[in-house]
Amino acid sequence: MGALETSFPGIVFAPYGPVWRKQRKFCHTTLRTFGLGKLSLEPCILEGLAVVKTELLRLSEESGGSGVDLAPLISNAVSNVICSLSLGQRFHHQDREFGTLLDLMARGLEISVNSPAVLINIFPPLYYLPCGVFRELRQVEGDITVFLKRIIASHRSTLDPDNPRDLIDMYLVEMLAQQAAGEKDSSFSEDYLFYVIGDLFIAGTDTTTNSVLWILLYMVIYPDVQEKVQAEIDEVVGRDRVPSLTDKGRLPFTEATVMEVQRMTVVVPLAIPHMASETTEFRGYTIPKGTVIIPNLWSVHRDPTVWDNPDKFNPARFLDDEGKLLRKECFIPFGIGRRVCMGEQLAKMELFLMFTSLMQAFKFRLPDGVPPPPMHGRFGLTLAPCPYTVCVSPRT
Ligand code: HEM
């Protein structure tokens, strides 16, 4: 293992090379074993959604017309899917320990991106400053470490190699097998596992949560589109059962709406920094090996040479004349190439099931007299909508 490869453990920030390749392949295959991209994961996603639906209605009624902030409920449901896949357990949405973990992760991201701690990227020794946000960042990381390490330790003590329960068990089995085979260069270790799990939470929670929040925000701002989506769901699914992934192919307008919101909002607008692994000539420029490259997905999604009227919200741009879904090469919310999002199939499942279920059950609107939030969003590690509340009523 090279020095660079060990100094950026995990998947998201790991440099391109054999360690990243092995870890990513292992995690992707394992997550697929537990249902990523498959119908078998549907009940797990629906379980969290059932809680969202009950709580949403209750909180909206209690709000007395001022509306409910969707973010905590959606974030709980989304992170519980990652919890089920990787930790083998779900948490009640009012579980204090789980709530603390989510708060810590949110705070960690907030500090890393929106405070002087961002300077650590330029001058790493700042991380060790014994004051202010630098100290807080270390404290937050320490608390997350304790939480995840405790879960890994409890998996180790109850491990049954013949019956792996989740990603942690599968990882431990692989690690022990590599140790038994005497593989000296193996990157599989409990420390590395810790970073992998952290990456799945960081990459999989905020991105999906913010996408759902953007979609629902667009629905309250464009009530005509909301009604059209609901009409399509009523016609194809009806009201007597919850929508399933098997309905996806028959809900083109609904899917086009999700895609159009993803095009307009681009929750990971600058992807993740890449690095040129070789000196490369590109359009007359020489890009030296080691140059950091920041892909601008936002600009691709707003490029007027490929999109008609790119700043206009228009789900129909993803449909052909017969109303069938069109795939567009320049629609790349999950990035492209070898570092394309590892959770793309999972995210698509979650977005589809959450959106269709909520649209089927409820009508969403802004509270009376409240203007919509500014649509430029808030840029942290991901692009989140500015805070907003909505009134929710059951559809009659
Ligand atoms: C709507 C939700 C999501 C969006 C828009 C999204 C978008 C992205 C983007 C743009 C990248 C960077 C691609 C690049 O640098 O070229 C990425 C990387 C990644 N995503 Fe996602 N993501 C989402 C959900 C998820 C979920 C649910 C998971 C969890 C399984 C996940 C796991 C990852 C990982 C592990 C990487 C790093 C891949 C690598 O470097 O090899 N993402 N994602």
Coordinates of C-alpha atoms and ligand atoms in Angstrom, one line a residue:
M1 CA 0.0 0.0 0.0
G2 CA 1.4 3.4 -0.9
A3 CA 1.6 6.2 1.6
L4 CA -1.0 8.3 -0.2
E5 CA -3.4 5.4 -0.3
T6 CA -3.2 4.9 3.5
S7 CA -3.5 8.6 4.3
F8 CA -6.9 8.8 2.6
P9 CA -8.7 5.7 3.8
G10 CA -12.3 4.8 2.9
I11 CA -13.8 5.1 -0.6
V12 CA -14.9 8.6 -1.3
F13 CA -11.5 10.3 -0.9
A14 CA -9.3 7.3 -1.5
P15 CA -6.9 7.9 -4.4
Y16 CA -7.4 5.9 -7.6
G17 CA -5.4 2.7 -7.2
P18 CA -5.6 -0.9 -6.1
V19 CA -6.7 -0.2 -2.6
W20 CA -9.7 2.0 -3.7
R21 CA -10.6 -0.6 -6.4
K22 CA -10.6 -3.6 -4.0
Q23 CA -12.5 -1.7 -1.2
R24 CA -15.1 -0.2 -3.6
K25 CA -15.6 -3.6 -5.4
F26 CA -16.0 -5.4 -2.1
C27 CA -18.5 -2.8 -0.7
H28 CA -20.5 -2.6 -3.9
T29 CA -20.9 -6.4 -4.2
T30 CA -21.7 -6.7 -0.5
L31 CA -24.3 -4.0 -0.6
R32 CA -25.9 -5.7 -3.6
T33 CA -26.0 -9.0 -1.6
F34 CA -28.1 -7.1 1.0
G35 CA -30.4 -5.6 -1.6
L36 CA -28.8 -2.5 -3.1
G37 CA -30.6 -2.0 -6.4
K38 CA -32.9 -4.9 -5.8
L39 CA -36.6 -5.4 -5.1
S40 CA -35.7 -7.2 -1.9
L41 CA -34.7 -3.9 -0.3
E42 CA -38.1 -2.3 -0.9
P43 CA -39.6 -3.3 2.5
C44 CA -36.7 -1.8 4.3
I45 CA -37.3 1.6 2.6
L46 CA -41.1 1.4 3.0
E47 CA -40.7 0.7 6.7
G48 CA -39.0 4.1 7.3
L49 CA -41.5 5.8 5.0
A50 CA -44.5 4.5 7.0
V51 CA -43.0 6.4 10.0
V52 CA -42.5 9.5 7.9
K53 CA -46.1 9.5 6.8
T54 CA -47.6 9.1 10.3
E55 CA -45.3 11.7 11.8
L56 CA -45.7 14.2 9.0
L57 CA -49.5 14.3 9.3
R58 CA -49.3 14.6 13.1
L59 CA -46.7 17.4 13.1
S60 CA -48.5 19.3 10.3
E61 CA -51.7 19.2 12.3
E62 CA -49.9 20.3 15.5
S63 CA -48.2 23.2 13.7
G64 CA -51.5 25.1 13.5
G65 CA -50.9 26.2 9.9
S66 CA -47.2 27.2 10.2
G67 CA -46.1 24.0 8.5
V68 CA -43.6 21.3 9.3
D69 CA -39.9 21.1 8.6
L70 CA -39.5 17.9 6.6
A71 CA -35.7 17.6 7.0
P72 CA -35.4 15.6 10.3
L73 CA -38.0 13.1 9.3
I74 CA -36.6 12.5 5.8
S75 CA -33.0 12.4 7.1
N76 CA -34.0 9.7 9.7
A77 CA -35.7 7.5 7.1
V78 CA -32.8 7.8 4.7
S79 CA -30.0 7.1 7.2
N80 CA -31.9 4.2 8.6
V81 CA -31.6 2.5 5.2
I82 CA -27.8 2.8 5.4
C83 CA -27.9 1.7 9.0
S84 CA -29.8 -1.5 8.0
L85 CA -27.4 -2.3 5.2
S86 CA -24.2 -1.6 7.0
L87 CA -24.9 -1.9 10.8
G88 CA -27.7 -4.4 10.5
Q89 CA -30.0 -2.4 12.7
R90 CA -32.5 0.4 12.4
F91 CA -33.1 3.1 14.9
H92 CA -36.3 4.5 16.1
H93 CA -36.6 8.0 14.9
Q94 CA -36.7 9.2 18.5
D95 CA -33.8 7.1 19.6
R96 CA -31.5 9.5 21.4
E97 CA -28.2 7.8 20.5
F98 CA -29.2 7.7 16.8
G99 CA -30.3 11.3 16.9
T100 CA -27.0 12.3 18.5
L101 CA -25.1 10.4 15.8
L102 CA -27.0 12.3 13.0
D103 CA -26.5 15.6 14.8
L104 CA -22.8 14.9 15.1
M105 CA -22.5 14.1 11.4
A106 CA -24.4 17.1 10.4
R107 CA -22.3 19.3 12.7
G108 CA -19.1 17.7 11.5
L109 CA -20.0 18.5 7.8
E110 CA -21.2 22.0 8.7
I111 CA -17.9 22.8 10.5
S112 CA -15.7 21.2 7.8
V113 CA -17.3 23.3 5.0
N114 CA -18.8 26.5 6.5
S115 CA -16.3 27.6 9.1
P116 CA -12.6 28.5 9.3
A117 CA -12.0 24.8 9.6
V118 CA -12.2 24.7 5.8
L119 CA -8.6 26.0 5.8
I120 CA -7.5 22.6 7.1
N121 CA -7.6 21.5 3.5
I122 CA -5.0 24.1 2.6
F123 CA -2.9 23.9 5.8
P124 CA -3.5 20.5 7.5
P125 CA -1.7 21.3 10.8
L126 CA -4.5 23.7 11.7
Y127 CA -6.5 20.6 12.5
Y128 CA -4.5 20.3 15.8
L129 CA -5.2 23.9 17.0
P130 CA -6.5 23.6 20.6
C131 CA -9.3 26.2 20.2
G132 CA -12.6 27.1 18.5
V133 CA -14.0 25.1 15.7
F134 CA -10.8 23.2 15.2
R135 CA -11.1 21.7 18.7
E136 CA -14.9 21.1 18.1
L137 CA -14.2 19.3 14.9
R138 CA -11.8 16.9 16.7
Q139 CA -14.4 16.4 19.4
V140 CA -17.1 15.6 16.9
E141 CA -14.9 13.2 15.0
G142 CA -13.9 11.6 18.3
D143 CA -17.6 11.1 19.3
I144 CA -18.5 9.6 15.9
T145 CA -15.5 7.3 16.2
V146 CA -16.6 6.0 19.6
F147 CA -20.1 5.3 18.3
L148 CA -19.0 3.4 15.2
K149 CA -16.1 1.6 16.9
R150 CA -18.5 0.3 19.6
I151 CA -20.8 -1.1 16.9
I152 CA -17.9 -2.7 15.1
A153 CA -16.6 -4.3 18.4
S154 CA -20.1 -5.7 19.2
H155 CA -20.2 -7.2 15.7
R156 CA -16.8 -8.8 16.2
S157 CA -17.9 -10.4 19.5
T158 CA -21.1 -11.9 18.0
L159 CA -19.7 -12.7 14.6
D160 CA -21.0 -15.9 13.0
P161 CA -19.1 -16.3 9.7
D162 CA -21.7 -18.6 8.2
N163 CA -24.5 -16.1 8.8
P164 CA -23.3 -12.6 8.1
R165 CA -25.9 -10.0 9.1
D166 CA -24.7 -6.9 7.3
L167 CA -21.8 -5.2 5.6
I168 CA -19.7 -5.0 8.9
D169 CA -20.0 -8.8 9.3
M170 CA -19.1 -9.5 5.7
Y171 CA -16.1 -7.1 6.0
L172 CA -14.9 -8.8 9.1
V173 CA -15.2 -12.2 7.5
E174 CA -13.2 -11.0 4.5
M175 CA -10.6 -9.4 6.8
L176 CA -10.1 -12.6 8.8
A177 CA -9.9 -14.7 5.6
Q178 CA -7.2 -12.5 4.2
Q179 CA -5.3 -12.6 7.5
A180 CA -5.6 -16.4 7.6
A181 CA -4.3 -16.6 4.0
G182 CA -1.2 -14.5 5.2
E183 CA -1.9 -11.6 2.8
K184 CA 0.6 -9.1 4.0
D185 CA -0.5 -6.2 1.8
S186 CA -4.2 -6.5 2.6
S187 CA -5.9 -3.2 3.1
F188 CA -8.8 -4.9 5.0
S189 CA -8.6 -3.8 8.6
E190 CA -11.0 -2.7 11.4
D191 CA -9.6 0.8 11.0
Y192 CA -10.3 0.9 7.3
L193 CA -13.8 -0.6 7.9
F194 CA -14.5 2.4 10.2
Y195 CA -13.7 4.8 7.4
V196 CA -15.8 2.8 4.9
I197 CA -18.9 3.0 7.1
G198 CA -18.3 6.7 7.8
D199 CA -18.1 7.3 4.0
L200 CA -21.4 5.4 3.4
F201 CA -23.2 7.6 5.9
I202 CA -21.6 10.8 4.6
A203 CA -22.1 10.0 0.9
G204 CA -25.5 8.4 1.3
T205 CA -27.4 10.4 3.8
D206 CA -27.2 14.1 3.0
T207 CA -27.3 13.6 -0.7
T208 CA -30.5 11.6 -0.8
T209 CA -32.1 13.6 2.0
N210 CA -31.5 16.9 0.2
S211 CA -32.7 15.5 -3.1
V212 CA -36.0 14.5 -1.5
L213 CA -36.3 17.9 0.1
W214 CA -35.6 19.7 -3.2
I215 CA -38.2 17.5 -5.0
L216 CA -40.9 18.3 -2.4
L217 CA -40.0 22.0 -2.5
Y218 CA -40.5 22.1 -6.3
M219 CA -43.8 20.4 -5.9
V220 CA -45.1 23.1 -3.6
I221 CA -43.8 25.8 -6.0
Y222 CA -45.3 24.0 -9.0
P223 CA -48.6 22.7 -7.8
D224 CA -49.7 21.9 -11.4
V225 CA -46.8 19.5 -11.7
Q226 CA -47.6 18.0 -8.2
E227 CA -51.2 17.4 -9.5
K228 CA -50.0 15.8 -12.7
V229 CA -47.7 13.4 -10.8
Q230 CA -50.6 12.5 -8.4
A231 CA -52.9 11.9 -11.4
E232 CA -50.4 9.6 -13.0
I233 CA -49.9 7.7 -9.7
D234 CA -53.7 7.4 -9.2
E235 CA -54.1 6.0 -12.6
V236 CA -51.3 3.5 -12.5
V237 CA -51.1 2.5 -8.8
G238 CA -54.5 3.6 -7.4
R239 CA -54.9 4.5 -3.8
D240 CA -55.3 1.0 -2.2
R241 CA -51.6 0.0 -2.2
V242 CA -48.4 1.8 -1.8
P243 CA -46.3 2.3 -5.0
S244 CA -43.6 -0.3 -5.7
L245 CA -40.4 -0.3 -7.7
T246 CA -42.2 -2.5 -10.1
D247 CA -44.4 0.4 -11.1
K248 CA -41.5 2.5 -12.1
G249 CA -41.6 1.9 -15.9
R250 CA -45.3 2.9 -16.0
L251 CA -44.8 6.3 -14.3
P252 CA -42.8 8.2 -16.8
F253 CA -44.0 11.7 -15.9
T254 CA -43.2 11.0 -12.2
E255 CA -39.7 9.8 -13.1
A256 CA -39.2 12.8 -15.4
T257 CA -40.1 15.1 -12.6
V258 CA -37.5 13.6 -10.3
M259 CA -34.9 13.8 -13.0
E260 CA -35.8 17.4 -13.8
V261 CA -35.4 18.4 -10.1
Q262 CA -32.1 16.6 -10.0
R263 CA -31.0 18.4 -13.2
M264 CA -32.0 21.8 -11.8
T265 CA -30.6 21.4 -8.3
V266 CA -27.5 19.1 -8.6
V267 CA -27.0 18.2 -4.9
V268 CA -23.3 17.4 -5.5
P269 CA -22.6 20.3 -7.8
L270 CA -18.8 19.9 -7.9
A271 CA -18.8 16.1 -7.5
I272 CA -15.8 15.1 -5.5
P273 CA -12.3 16.4 -6.3
H274 CA -10.4 14.2 -8.7
M275 CA -6.7 14.0 -9.5
A276 CA -4.9 13.5 -12.8
S277 CA -3.1 10.2 -12.4
E278 CA -1.1 10.8 -15.6
T279 CA 0.1 14.0 -17.3
T280 CA -2.6 14.6 -19.9
E281 CA -3.2 16.8 -23.0
F282 CA -6.7 18.1 -23.2
R283 CA -7.9 20.7 -25.7
G284 CA -4.5 22.2 -26.0
Y285 CA -3.9 22.3 -22.3
T286 CA -1.3 20.2 -20.5
I287 CA -2.7 18.9 -17.2
P288 CA 0.3 17.7 -15.1
K289 CA 0.1 14.5 -13.1
G290 CA -1.2 15.2 -9.6
T291 CA -3.4 18.2 -10.6
V292 CA -6.6 18.4 -8.6
I293 CA -9.6 18.5 -11.0
I294 CA -13.0 19.7 -9.8
P295 CA -15.8 18.5 -12.1
N296 CA -18.5 21.1 -12.5
L297 CA -21.7 19.0 -12.8
W298 CA -23.8 22.1 -12.3
S299 CA -22.5 23.7 -15.5
V300 CA -23.2 20.5 -17.5
H301 CA -26.9 20.6 -16.2
R302 CA -27.3 24.3 -17.1
D303 CA -25.4 24.3 -20.4
P304 CA -27.6 26.2 -23.0
T305 CA -25.9 24.3 -25.9
V306 CA -27.4 21.0 -24.7
W307 CA -30.6 22.0 -22.8
D308 CA -33.4 24.2 -24.2
N309 CA -34.1 27.0 -21.7
P310 CA -31.9 25.4 -19.0
D311 CA -33.1 27.6 -16.2
K312 CA -36.8 26.7 -16.7
F313 CA -38.3 23.8 -14.7
N314 CA -39.8 21.5 -17.3
P315 CA -40.1 17.8 -16.5
A316 CA -41.4 17.2 -20.1
R317 CA -37.9 17.7 -21.4
F318 CA -37.2 14.2 -20.3
L319 CA -40.2 12.7 -22.3
D320 CA -40.6 12.0 -26.0
D321 CA -43.6 12.8 -28.1
E322 CA -45.3 9.6 -26.9
G323 CA -44.7 10.5 -23.2
K324 CA -41.9 7.9 -22.9
L325 CA -38.9 8.6 -20.7
L326 CA -35.8 9.9 -22.5
R327 CA -32.3 9.2 -21.3
K328 CA -30.0 12.1 -21.8
E329 CA -26.2 11.8 -21.9
C330 CA -25.7 15.2 -20.3
F331 CA -27.8 14.3 -17.2
I332 CA -25.2 13.3 -14.8
P333 CA -26.3 13.9 -11.1
F334 CA -24.3 10.9 -10.0
G335 CA -21.1 11.8 -11.9
I336 CA -19.6 9.6 -14.6
G337 CA -16.7 7.2 -15.2
R338 CA -14.9 5.0 -12.7
R339 CA -15.6 7.2 -9.7
V340 CA -19.3 7.4 -10.5
C341 CA -21.5 7.3 -7.4
M342 CA -21.4 3.9 -5.8
G343 CA -24.9 4.3 -4.3
E344 CA -26.6 5.4 -7.5
Q345 CA -29.1 2.4 -7.7
L346 CA -29.9 2.7 -4.0
A347 CA -30.5 6.5 -4.2
K348 CA -32.7 6.0 -7.2
M349 CA -34.8 3.4 -5.4
E350 CA -35.1 5.7 -2.4
L351 CA -36.1 8.8 -4.4
F352 CA -38.7 6.9 -6.4
L353 CA -40.3 5.2 -3.4
M354 CA -40.3 8.3 -1.2
F355 CA -41.6 10.6 -3.8
T356 CA -44.4 8.4 -5.1
S357 CA -45.5 7.3 -1.6
L358 CA -45.7 10.9 -0.3
M359 CA -47.4 12.2 -3.5
Q360 CA -50.0 9.4 -3.4
A361 CA -50.9 10.0 0.3
F362 CA -50.6 13.8 0.7
K363 CA -51.1 17.2 -0.8
F364 CA -48.2 19.5 0.0
R365 CA -48.4 23.3 0.0
L366 CA -46.6 26.3 1.5
P367 CA -48.2 27.8 4.6
D368 CA -50.6 30.6 3.9
G369 CA -48.9 33.9 3.2
V370 CA -45.4 32.4 3.4
P371 CA -43.2 33.1 0.4
P372 CA -41.1 30.3 -1.1
P373 CA -37.4 30.2 0.1
P374 CA -34.7 31.5 -2.2
M375 CA -34.0 28.8 -4.8
H376 CA -30.2 29.1 -4.9
G377 CA -30.0 26.7 -1.9
R378 CA -27.2 26.5 0.7
F379 CA -23.9 25.1 -0.3
G380 CA -22.1 22.8 2.1
L381 CA -20.6 19.5 1.0
T382 CA -23.9 19.1 -0.8
L383 CA -26.4 21.7 -2.1
A384 CA -29.3 21.8 0.4
P385 CA -32.5 23.8 -0.1
C386 CA -32.8 26.8 2.2
P387 CA -35.0 25.8 5.2
Y388 CA -38.7 25.8 4.5
T389 CA -41.9 24.4 6.0
V390 CA -44.9 22.8 4.3
C391 CA -48.5 22.1 5.2
V392 CA -49.5 18.5 4.6
S393 CA -53.0 17.3 4.2
P394 CA -54.3 13.8 3.3
R395 CA -55.6 13.5 -0.3
T396 CA -59.3 13.0 -0.4
Ligands
HEM1 C1 -29.4 11.4 -4.7 C2 -28.4 10.9 -4.0 C3 -27.0 10.9 -4.5 C4 -26.3 11.7 -5.3 C5 -26.9 12.8 -6.2 C6 -24.9 11.2 -5.4 C7 -24.0 11.8 -6.1 C8 -22.6 11.4 -6.1 C9 -21.6 12.1 -6.9 C10 -21.8 13.2 -7.9 C11 -20.4 11.4 -6.6 C12 -19.0 11.8 -7.1 C13 -18.8 11.3 -8.5 C14 -17.5 11.8 -9.0 O1 -16.6 12.3 -8.3 O2 -17.3 11.7 -10.2 C15 -20.7 10.4 -5.6 C16 -19.8 9.5 -5.1 C17 -20.1 8.5 -4.2 N1 -21.3 8.2 -3.7 FE1 -23.1 9.1 -4.2 N2 -24.8 10.2 -4.5 C18 -26.0 9.9 -3.9 C19 -26.3 8.9 -3.0 C20 -25.4 8.0 -2.6 C21 -25.8 6.9 -1.7 C22 -27.2 6.5 -1.2 C23 -24.6 6.2 -1.4 C24 -24.4 5.0 -0.5 C25 -24.3 3.8 -0.7 C26 -23.5 6.9 -2.1 C27 -22.2 6.5 -2.1 C28 -21.2 7.1 -2.8 C29 -19.8 6.8 -2.8 C30 -19.2 5.6 -1.9 C31 -19.1 7.6 -3.6 C32 -17.6 7.6 -3.9 C33 -17.3 6.7 -5.1 C34 -15.9 6.6 -5.5 O3 -15.1 7.5 -5.3 O4 -15.5 5.5 -6.0 N3 -24.1 7.9 -2.8 N4 -22.1 10.4 -5.4

